[in-house]
Amino acid sequence: MILKALLVGAVIYIVYIMFFKQKSVEKNSTTTKKKEQKPQTNEMVECARCSIYVEISESILSSGKYYCSDECIKKSEK
Ligand SMILES: [Zn+2]
């Protein structure tokens, strides 16, 4: 009986972990997509702060401007 309970517990645990992982991934991808809408191309954009060119997919869109990193956003906000 104890063994059975352990087995059930393990299965529930595995399912829970898998479900939780999937959920968190889905949540992340949808929030990033919804947060800032940018074209899904490999176009290069110039960082508004340091003028480095980054792929649109790699860039961060903040108040209508593209940045190469969070650092640049923070620096430009100051
Ligand atoms: Zn930059």
Coordinates of C-alpha atoms and ligand atoms in Angstrom, one line a residue:
M1 CA 0.0 0.0 0.0
I2 CA 2.8 2.4 0.9
L3 CA 4.6 1.6 -2.3
K4 CA 1.5 2.3 -4.3
A5 CA 1.0 5.6 -2.6
L6 CA 4.6 6.5 -3.3
L7 CA 4.1 5.6 -6.9
V8 CA 1.0 7.7 -7.3
G9 CA 2.7 10.5 -5.5
A10 CA 5.7 10.3 -7.9
V11 CA 3.4 10.3 -11.0
I12 CA 1.5 13.3 -9.7
Y13 CA 4.8 15.0 -9.0
I14 CA 6.2 14.3 -12.5
V15 CA 2.9 15.5 -14.1
Y16 CA 2.9 18.6 -12.0
I17 CA 6.5 19.4 -12.9
M18 CA 5.9 18.9 -16.6
F19 CA 2.7 20.9 -16.5
F20 CA 4.3 23.7 -14.5
K21 CA 7.3 23.9 -16.9
Q22 CA 5.0 24.0 -19.9
K23 CA 2.9 26.7 -18.3
S24 CA 5.8 28.9 -17.4
V25 CA 7.3 28.6 -20.9
E26 CA 3.9 29.5 -22.5
K27 CA 3.4 32.4 -20.1
N28 CA 6.9 33.8 -20.8
S29 CA 6.5 33.6 -24.6
T30 CA 3.1 35.2 -24.6
T31 CA 4.0 37.9 -22.2
T32 CA 7.1 38.9 -24.1
K33 CA 5.0 38.8 -27.4
K34 CA 2.2 40.9 -25.9
K35 CA 4.5 43.3 -24.0
E36 CA 6.2 44.8 -27.0
Q37 CA 5.0 44.0 -30.5
K38 CA 7.7 44.0 -33.0
P39 CA 8.0 42.6 -36.5
Q40 CA 9.1 38.9 -36.7
T41 CA 11.9 39.4 -39.1
N42 CA 15.7 39.2 -38.9
E43 CA 16.0 42.9 -39.7
M44 CA 18.8 44.8 -38.1
V45 CA 18.0 47.7 -35.9
E46 CA 20.2 50.3 -34.3
C47 CA 20.4 50.6 -30.6
A48 CA 19.0 54.0 -29.6
R49 CA 21.7 54.4 -26.9
C50 CA 25.0 52.9 -28.1
S51 CA 24.3 52.7 -31.9
I52 CA 25.2 49.0 -32.1
Y53 CA 23.2 47.0 -34.6
V54 CA 21.2 44.1 -33.3
E55 CA 18.7 41.7 -34.8
I56 CA 15.1 42.8 -34.1
S57 CA 14.5 39.5 -32.4
E58 CA 17.4 40.1 -30.1
S59 CA 16.6 43.7 -29.5
I60 CA 14.4 45.2 -26.7
L61 CA 11.7 47.6 -27.7
S62 CA 11.1 50.4 -25.1
S63 CA 8.9 53.4 -25.7
G64 CA 9.2 53.1 -29.5
K65 CA 13.0 52.7 -29.6
Y66 CA 15.1 49.7 -30.0
Y67 CA 17.9 48.9 -27.5
C68 CA 20.5 46.2 -27.6
S69 CA 20.3 45.4 -23.9
D70 CA 18.5 46.3 -20.6
E71 CA 21.6 48.3 -19.7
C72 CA 21.1 50.7 -22.6
I73 CA 17.5 51.2 -21.6
K74 CA 18.5 52.0 -18.0
K75 CA 21.2 54.4 -19.2
S76 CA 18.9 56.2 -21.6
E77 CA 16.2 56.6 -18.9
K78 CA 18.6 58.5 -16.6
Ligands
ZN1 ZN 22.9 49.6 -26.7

